[in-house]
Amino acid sequence: MINFEIKGQPVGLMTISIALLSSVGGGIFGYDTGMISDMLLMRDFLERFSDIREGCDSNGMNCSNYELSRVREGLIVGLLSIGTLAGAIFGAPIADYLGRRWAMTIECIVVSIGFLIQITTFTVWQQLAVGRLIAGLGVGALSAAVPMYMSECVVASFRGAAVACYQLAITLGVLLSYCFCIGTRQLDSDASWRIIIGLGFAFTFTLGIGIWFLPESPRWLMKNDRTDDARNALERIRGIKTDYDRAVVEHDYREIETNINMERENDAPFWQSWIECFVGSPGSKKLAYRTFLGMMMQSLQQLTGANYFFYYGATIFQSVGIDDSYITQIILGVVNFVCVFASLYILEHFGRRKPLYIGGLWQSVIGVARPPAEYDGMGDLMIVSACLFIASYAATWGPGCWIITGETFPTRTRARQASLATASNWTWNFLISFFSPFITGDIGFAYGYIFAGCNLFASVFVFFFLYETADLSLEAVNEMYSTKGLTAWGSEKWIPPGMSRRGDALESSNAEKYTFDHSDGDRFSQSSGNNDDAGNKA
């Protein structure tokens, strides 16, 4: 079985598969977000759904100009976010009830139904909007379930990179939507936009079927008293190859078991567990703090202004006289996709806090512009500035907030808190997508100063409130937040009790704590001393 190590922790081929295949959920998110920007400019789309027509013949046809009113454009774009908001609230609890895999499959079916409703409309723009609303239900639910599933499955040393793959898939989905749109825009028929929507089925089919080739979350299995299945899932994910690998599995199994048993002592009815997210619980310290932290981080991700470019980028660049706004969108999409690869390194080697507050500072400086009509060369400068802005976002805030959402909350309330955090993201997503046409119509490019202020605030917020969770198991993260007197800016130096550094959690403690009994291949025993077989890495 293929197996290698990251910071002393075994990572098997199954772990890589989990990161890549479940990330397709992010591809659905990105594709659905990106395709509408270019569809709003397609001739056939505007002929069918626009409500502002100029230079028409006596029958109201063959107009010289078609436009969507701000209200209609805002609803077509923004109703996706309303659906995702509702989907995010219910998505994680459904994943808690049915299991992560069943939930993701059902959510893919919901997205597919939304695509089908959109692709079968002819002239009724309301049907198109409702289709985006329904697709949004599935997209929002996936956006809560996928990062949670990833975080629960992979080892701490690979967790940041794995969840960053979700953002990578989002950017790939956006980029593919731009590329497909430039390929169909010349079609003088409804195929120009129907093909774009129809290609979305490839994402939903891949994830909906492919997820069944991956194991269920060990933490969900353990929480539902399926202990043997939980151990088997851990063995598949970790990639058992040596006695040391078996020791790692046993360490993870015991740690998860202990944590869940502790949480069960403070278990509460379903409705009460929702209230606990806001008022706290004796069993989990800073529970309400972490709820509001997750909600604020996801809100600030939207308030960076990045999705403003993804939703309305083509329209913006066309309005300032840039010859081919489709090409400009592809340039932004490529920058967005490529720079997420940098995040795989940055967020693992520099932690979560520093990249986020430095990224926020950079974005607050680069994300402003002046009216292109009043300044020569400002259109070109806008493209350069947009690329630099998107590069920073893709390397920091884009993936960083999904990582924070996946690793901040305790097991018992993780689904509900992840739902609340993700719902905050989609709330601001809708507000920005719906109101941006109205705001830019009144204040123009001064809109950039609003996002600059939000990015500056985001940096300050991260410094004072976000705890450093890199290189910690999910159980250790819970312990860190429960440490009395620990501040966010001091959390980078926090080390789990009994360890000399964060990276020791599965390098030395495993070897000292567990030994493999060769007389019984399925049994581990605790030992006070070292064991060469368990301690030596292959």
mmCIF file of C-alpha atoms in Angstrom, residues 53-255:
data_model
loop_
_atom_site.group_PDB
_atom_site.id
_atom_site.type_symbol
_atom_site.label_atom_id
_atom_site.label_comp_id
_atom_site.label_asym_id
_atom_site.label_seq_id
_atom_site.Cartn_x
_atom_site.Cartn_y
_atom_site.Cartn_z
ATOM 1 C CA ARG A 53 -34.877 46.739 -24.844
ATOM 2 C CA GLU A 54 -33.900 49.505 -27.243
ATOM 3 C CA GLY A 55 -34.193 49.904 -31.016
ATOM 4 C CA CYS A 56 -36.754 47.116 -31.479
ATOM 5 C CA ASP A 57 -38.997 46.498 -34.486
ATOM 6 C CA SER A 58 -42.774 46.880 -34.374
ATOM 7 C CA ASN A 59 -43.129 43.419 -32.828
ATOM 8 C CA GLY A 60 -40.682 44.232 -30.046
ATOM 9 C CA MET A 61 -38.076 41.918 -31.552
ATOM 10 C CA ASN A 62 -34.635 42.265 -33.172
ATOM 11 C CA CYS A 63 -33.633 44.991 -30.758
ATOM 12 C CA SER A 64 -30.308 46.754 -31.105
ATOM 13 C CA ASN A 65 -29.683 46.624 -27.372
ATOM 14 C CA TYR A 66 -30.758 44.312 -24.574
ATOM 15 C CA GLU A 67 -30.107 44.870 -20.870
ATOM 16 C CA LEU A 68 -31.185 43.411 -17.561
ATOM 17 C CA SER A 69 -32.523 45.826 -14.979
ATOM 18 C CA ARG A 70 -30.621 45.964 -11.715
ATOM 19 C CA VAL A 71 -33.413 44.161 -9.871
ATOM 20 C CA ARG A 72 -33.687 41.325 -12.375
ATOM 21 C CA GLU A 73 -29.922 40.964 -12.689
ATOM 22 C CA GLY A 74 -29.540 40.988 -8.910
ATOM 23 C CA LEU A 75 -32.200 38.309 -8.474
ATOM 24 C CA ILE A 76 -30.809 36.016 -11.174
ATOM 25 C CA VAL A 77 -27.322 36.257 -9.676
ATOM 26 C CA GLY A 78 -28.272 36.513 -6.021
ATOM 27 C CA LEU A 79 -30.936 33.816 -5.619
ATOM 28 C CA LEU A 80 -28.172 31.225 -5.806
ATOM 29 C CA SER A 81 -26.836 32.696 -2.576
ATOM 30 C CA ILE A 82 -30.254 32.616 -0.903
ATOM 31 C CA GLY A 83 -30.412 28.904 -1.673
ATOM 32 C CA THR A 84 -26.880 28.337 -0.432
ATOM 33 C CA LEU A 85 -27.707 30.183 2.772
ATOM 34 C CA ALA A 86 -30.590 27.814 3.514
ATOM 35 C CA GLY A 87 -28.572 24.821 2.355
ATOM 36 C CA ALA A 88 -25.647 25.728 4.613
ATOM 37 C CA ILE A 89 -27.898 25.879 7.694
ATOM 38 C CA PHE A 90 -29.365 22.428 7.093
ATOM 39 C CA GLY A 91 -26.457 20.790 5.304
ATOM 40 C CA ALA A 92 -24.209 19.943 8.236
ATOM 41 C CA PRO A 93 -27.001 18.666 10.553
ATOM 42 C CA ILE A 94 -28.170 16.428 7.688
ATOM 43 C CA ALA A 95 -24.607 15.156 7.413
ATOM 44 C CA ASP A 96 -24.708 14.507 11.159
ATOM 45 C CA TYR A 97 -27.899 12.486 10.823
ATOM 46 C CA LEU A 98 -27.298 10.542 7.595
ATOM 47 C CA GLY A 99 -23.519 10.445 7.537
ATOM 48 C CA ARG A 100 -21.142 12.523 5.448
ATOM 49 C CA ARG A 101 -21.300 10.375 2.307
ATOM 50 C CA TRP A 102 -25.089 10.020 2.065
ATOM 51 C CA ALA A 103 -25.485 13.740 2.689
ATOM 52 C CA MET A 104 -23.086 14.680 -0.124
ATOM 53 C CA THR A 105 -24.785 12.331 -2.574
ATOM 54 C CA ILE A 106 -28.238 13.754 -1.817
ATOM 55 C CA GLU A 107 -26.879 17.292 -2.109
ATOM 56 C CA CYS A 108 -25.444 16.496 -5.545
ATOM 57 C CA ILE A 109 -28.911 15.316 -6.615
ATOM 58 C CA VAL A 110 -30.411 18.611 -5.418
ATOM 59 C CA VAL A 111 -27.858 20.623 -7.408
ATOM 60 C CA SER A 112 -28.618 18.504 -10.489
ATOM 61 C CA ILE A 113 -32.342 19.239 -10.132
ATOM 62 C CA GLY A 114 -31.498 22.956 -10.031
ATOM 63 C CA PHE A 115 -29.446 22.625 -13.229
ATOM 64 C CA LEU A 116 -32.302 20.761 -14.910
ATOM 65 C CA ILE A 117 -34.818 23.489 -14.049
ATOM 66 C CA GLN A 118 -32.503 26.164 -15.470
ATOM 67 C CA ILE A 119 -31.677 24.323 -18.667
ATOM 68 C CA THR A 120 -35.342 23.668 -19.536
ATOM 69 C CA THR A 121 -36.512 27.295 -19.388
ATOM 70 C CA PHE A 122 -37.157 29.272 -22.593
ATOM 71 C CA THR A 123 -38.270 32.814 -21.846
ATOM 72 C CA VAL A 124 -39.299 32.746 -18.182
ATOM 73 C CA TRP A 125 -36.500 34.363 -16.193
ATOM 74 C CA GLN A 126 -38.223 33.421 -12.933
ATOM 75 C CA GLN A 127 -37.709 29.729 -13.757
ATOM 76 C CA LEU A 128 -34.024 30.399 -14.300
ATOM 77 C CA ALA A 129 -33.809 32.200 -10.947
ATOM 78 C CA VAL A 130 -35.697 29.424 -9.121
ATOM 79 C CA GLY A 131 -33.368 26.859 -10.683
ATOM 80 C CA ARG A 132 -30.396 28.767 -9.311
ATOM 81 C CA LEU A 133 -32.137 28.920 -5.932
ATOM 82 C CA ILE A 134 -32.575 25.130 -5.838
ATOM 83 C CA ALA A 135 -29.039 24.499 -7.071
ATOM 84 C CA GLY A 136 -27.920 26.829 -4.299
ATOM 85 C CA LEU A 137 -29.555 24.612 -1.686
ATOM 86 C CA GLY A 138 -27.257 21.763 -2.696
ATOM 87 C CA VAL A 139 -24.192 23.962 -3.141
ATOM 88 C CA GLY A 140 -24.641 25.510 0.312
ATOM 89 C CA ALA A 141 -25.099 22.136 1.973
ATOM 90 C CA LEU A 142 -21.965 20.828 0.261
ATOM 91 C CA SER A 143 -19.992 23.883 1.340
ATOM 92 C CA ALA A 144 -20.694 22.948 4.970
ATOM 93 C CA ALA A 145 -20.310 19.179 4.652
ATOM 94 C CA VAL A 146 -17.192 18.846 2.478
ATOM 95 C CA PRO A 147 -14.658 20.822 4.612
ATOM 96 C CA MET A 148 -16.051 19.111 7.710
ATOM 97 C CA TYR A 149 -15.623 15.658 6.140
ATOM 98 C CA MET A 150 -12.065 16.453 5.055
ATOM 99 C CA SER A 151 -11.041 17.796 8.457
ATOM 100 C CA GLU A 152 -12.439 14.746 10.226
ATOM 101 C CA CYS A 153 -10.574 12.299 8.004
ATOM 102 C CA VAL A 154 -7.032 13.518 7.383
ATOM 103 C CA VAL A 155 -4.089 13.813 9.790
ATOM 104 C CA ALA A 156 -3.272 17.183 11.332
ATOM 105 C CA SER A 157 -0.122 17.695 9.252
ATOM 106 C CA PHE A 158 -2.090 17.354 6.006
ATOM 107 C CA ARG A 159 -5.383 18.932 7.091
ATOM 108 C CA GLY A 160 -4.611 22.456 5.899
ATOM 109 C CA ALA A 161 -3.485 21.266 2.472
ATOM 110 C CA ALA A 162 -6.475 18.924 2.166
ATOM 111 C CA VAL A 163 -9.064 21.593 2.948
ATOM 112 C CA ALA A 164 -7.162 24.039 0.735
ATOM 113 C CA CYS A 165 -7.874 21.574 -2.088
ATOM 114 C CA TYR A 166 -11.529 22.534 -1.619
ATOM 115 C CA GLN A 167 -10.661 26.144 -2.450
ATOM 116 C CA LEU A 168 -8.451 24.910 -5.292
ATOM 117 C CA ALA A 169 -11.473 23.095 -6.739
ATOM 118 C CA ILE A 170 -13.570 26.252 -6.354
ATOM 119 C CA THR A 171 -11.049 28.210 -8.405
ATOM 120 C CA LEU A 172 -10.843 25.409 -10.980
ATOM 121 C CA GLY A 173 -14.636 25.446 -11.280
ATOM 122 C CA VAL A 174 -14.601 29.214 -11.824
ATOM 123 C CA LEU A 175 -11.825 28.924 -14.412
ATOM 124 C CA LEU A 176 -13.557 26.116 -16.296
ATOM 125 C CA SER A 177 -16.789 28.104 -16.417
ATOM 126 C CA TYR A 178 -14.904 31.031 -17.990
ATOM 127 C CA CYS A 179 -13.204 28.753 -20.536
ATOM 128 C CA PHE A 180 -16.435 27.008 -21.493
ATOM 129 C CA CYS A 181 -18.205 30.361 -21.854
ATOM 130 C CA ILE A 182 -15.561 31.704 -24.219
ATOM 131 C CA GLY A 183 -16.000 28.521 -26.235
ATOM 132 C CA THR A 184 -19.775 28.880 -26.600
ATOM 133 C CA ARG A 185 -20.247 32.647 -26.734
ATOM 134 C CA GLN A 186 -20.090 32.708 -30.547
ATOM 135 C CA LEU A 187 -23.022 30.317 -30.844
ATOM 136 C CA ASP A 188 -25.998 32.294 -32.121
ATOM 137 C CA SER A 189 -28.572 30.214 -30.259
ATOM 138 C CA ASP A 190 -29.682 29.083 -26.833
ATOM 139 C CA ALA A 191 -26.916 26.472 -26.945
ATOM 140 C CA SER A 192 -24.498 29.249 -25.928
ATOM 141 C CA TRP A 193 -25.791 29.181 -22.352
ATOM 142 C CA ARG A 194 -27.605 25.827 -22.118
ATOM 143 C CA ILE A 195 -24.353 23.958 -22.775
ATOM 144 C CA ILE A 196 -22.681 25.880 -19.959
ATOM 145 C CA ILE A 197 -25.360 24.913 -17.453
ATOM 146 C CA GLY A 198 -25.475 21.322 -18.690
ATOM 147 C CA LEU A 199 -21.737 20.800 -18.196
ATOM 148 C CA GLY A 200 -22.344 21.262 -14.469
ATOM 149 C CA PHE A 201 -23.798 17.740 -14.351
ATOM 150 C CA ALA A 202 -20.269 16.363 -14.781
ATOM 151 C CA PHE A 203 -19.328 17.744 -11.346
ATOM 152 C CA THR A 204 -22.403 16.466 -9.517
ATOM 153 C CA PHE A 205 -22.145 12.992 -11.063
ATOM 154 C CA THR A 206 -18.437 12.698 -10.200
ATOM 155 C CA LEU A 207 -18.897 13.582 -6.527
ATOM 156 C CA GLY A 208 -22.271 11.885 -6.016
ATOM 157 C CA ILE A 209 -20.959 8.530 -7.254
ATOM 158 C CA GLY A 210 -17.276 8.852 -6.390
ATOM 159 C CA ILE A 211 -17.810 9.576 -2.697
ATOM 160 C CA TRP A 212 -18.889 5.937 -2.214
ATOM 161 C CA PHE A 213 -15.369 4.772 -3.044
ATOM 162 C CA LEU A 214 -14.113 6.694 0.012
ATOM 163 C CA PRO A 215 -14.530 5.743 3.700
ATOM 164 C CA GLU A 216 -17.028 7.415 6.005
ATOM 165 C CA SER A 217 -15.716 9.901 8.557
ATOM 166 C CA PRO A 218 -14.159 7.944 11.482
ATOM 167 C CA ARG A 219 -15.365 10.583 13.931
ATOM 168 C CA TRP A 220 -18.954 10.301 12.679
ATOM 169 C CA LEU A 221 -18.763 6.495 12.881
ATOM 170 C CA MET A 222 -17.386 6.633 16.415
ATOM 171 C CA LYS A 223 -20.039 9.149 17.445
ATOM 172 C CA ASN A 224 -22.706 6.718 16.184
ATOM 173 C CA ASP A 225 -21.202 3.741 18.087
ATOM 174 C CA ARG A 226 -19.845 2.033 14.960
ATOM 175 C CA THR A 227 -16.465 1.490 16.573
ATOM 176 C CA ASP A 228 -15.233 -1.338 14.331
ATOM 177 C CA ASP A 229 -16.143 0.659 11.226
ATOM 178 C CA ALA A 230 -14.365 3.676 12.697
ATOM 179 C CA ARG A 231 -11.153 1.699 13.207
ATOM 180 C CA ASN A 232 -11.367 0.224 9.706
ATOM 181 C CA ALA A 233 -11.926 3.681 8.239
ATOM 182 C CA LEU A 234 -8.885 5.017 10.081
ATOM 183 C CA GLU A 235 -6.777 2.146 8.770
ATOM 184 C CA ARG A 236 -7.878 2.843 5.199
ATOM 185 C CA ILE A 237 -7.264 6.564 5.521
ATOM 186 C CA ARG A 238 -3.867 6.329 7.237
ATOM 187 C CA GLY A 239 -2.597 3.641 4.863
ATOM 188 C CA ILE A 240 -1.454 0.795 7.123
ATOM 189 C CA LYS A 241 1.974 -0.432 6.092
ATOM 190 C CA THR A 242 4.144 -0.778 9.201
ATOM 191 C CA ASP A 243 3.720 -1.331 12.922
ATOM 192 C CA TYR A 244 4.337 2.375 13.383
ATOM 193 C CA ASP A 245 1.368 3.137 11.116
ATOM 194 C CA ARG A 246 -0.783 0.836 13.247
ATOM 195 C CA ALA A 247 0.379 2.745 16.319
ATOM 196 C CA VAL A 248 -0.736 5.976 14.694
ATOM 197 C CA VAL A 249 -4.174 4.504 13.987
ATOM 198 C CA GLU A 250 -4.469 3.342 17.576
ATOM 199 C CA HIS A 251 -3.419 6.752 18.867
ATOM 200 C CA ASP A 252 -6.017 8.480 16.695
ATOM 201 C CA TYR A 253 -8.687 5.940 17.635
ATOM 202 C CA ARG A 254 -8.100 6.396 21.375
ATOM 203 C CA GLU A 255 -7.955 10.179 21.095
#
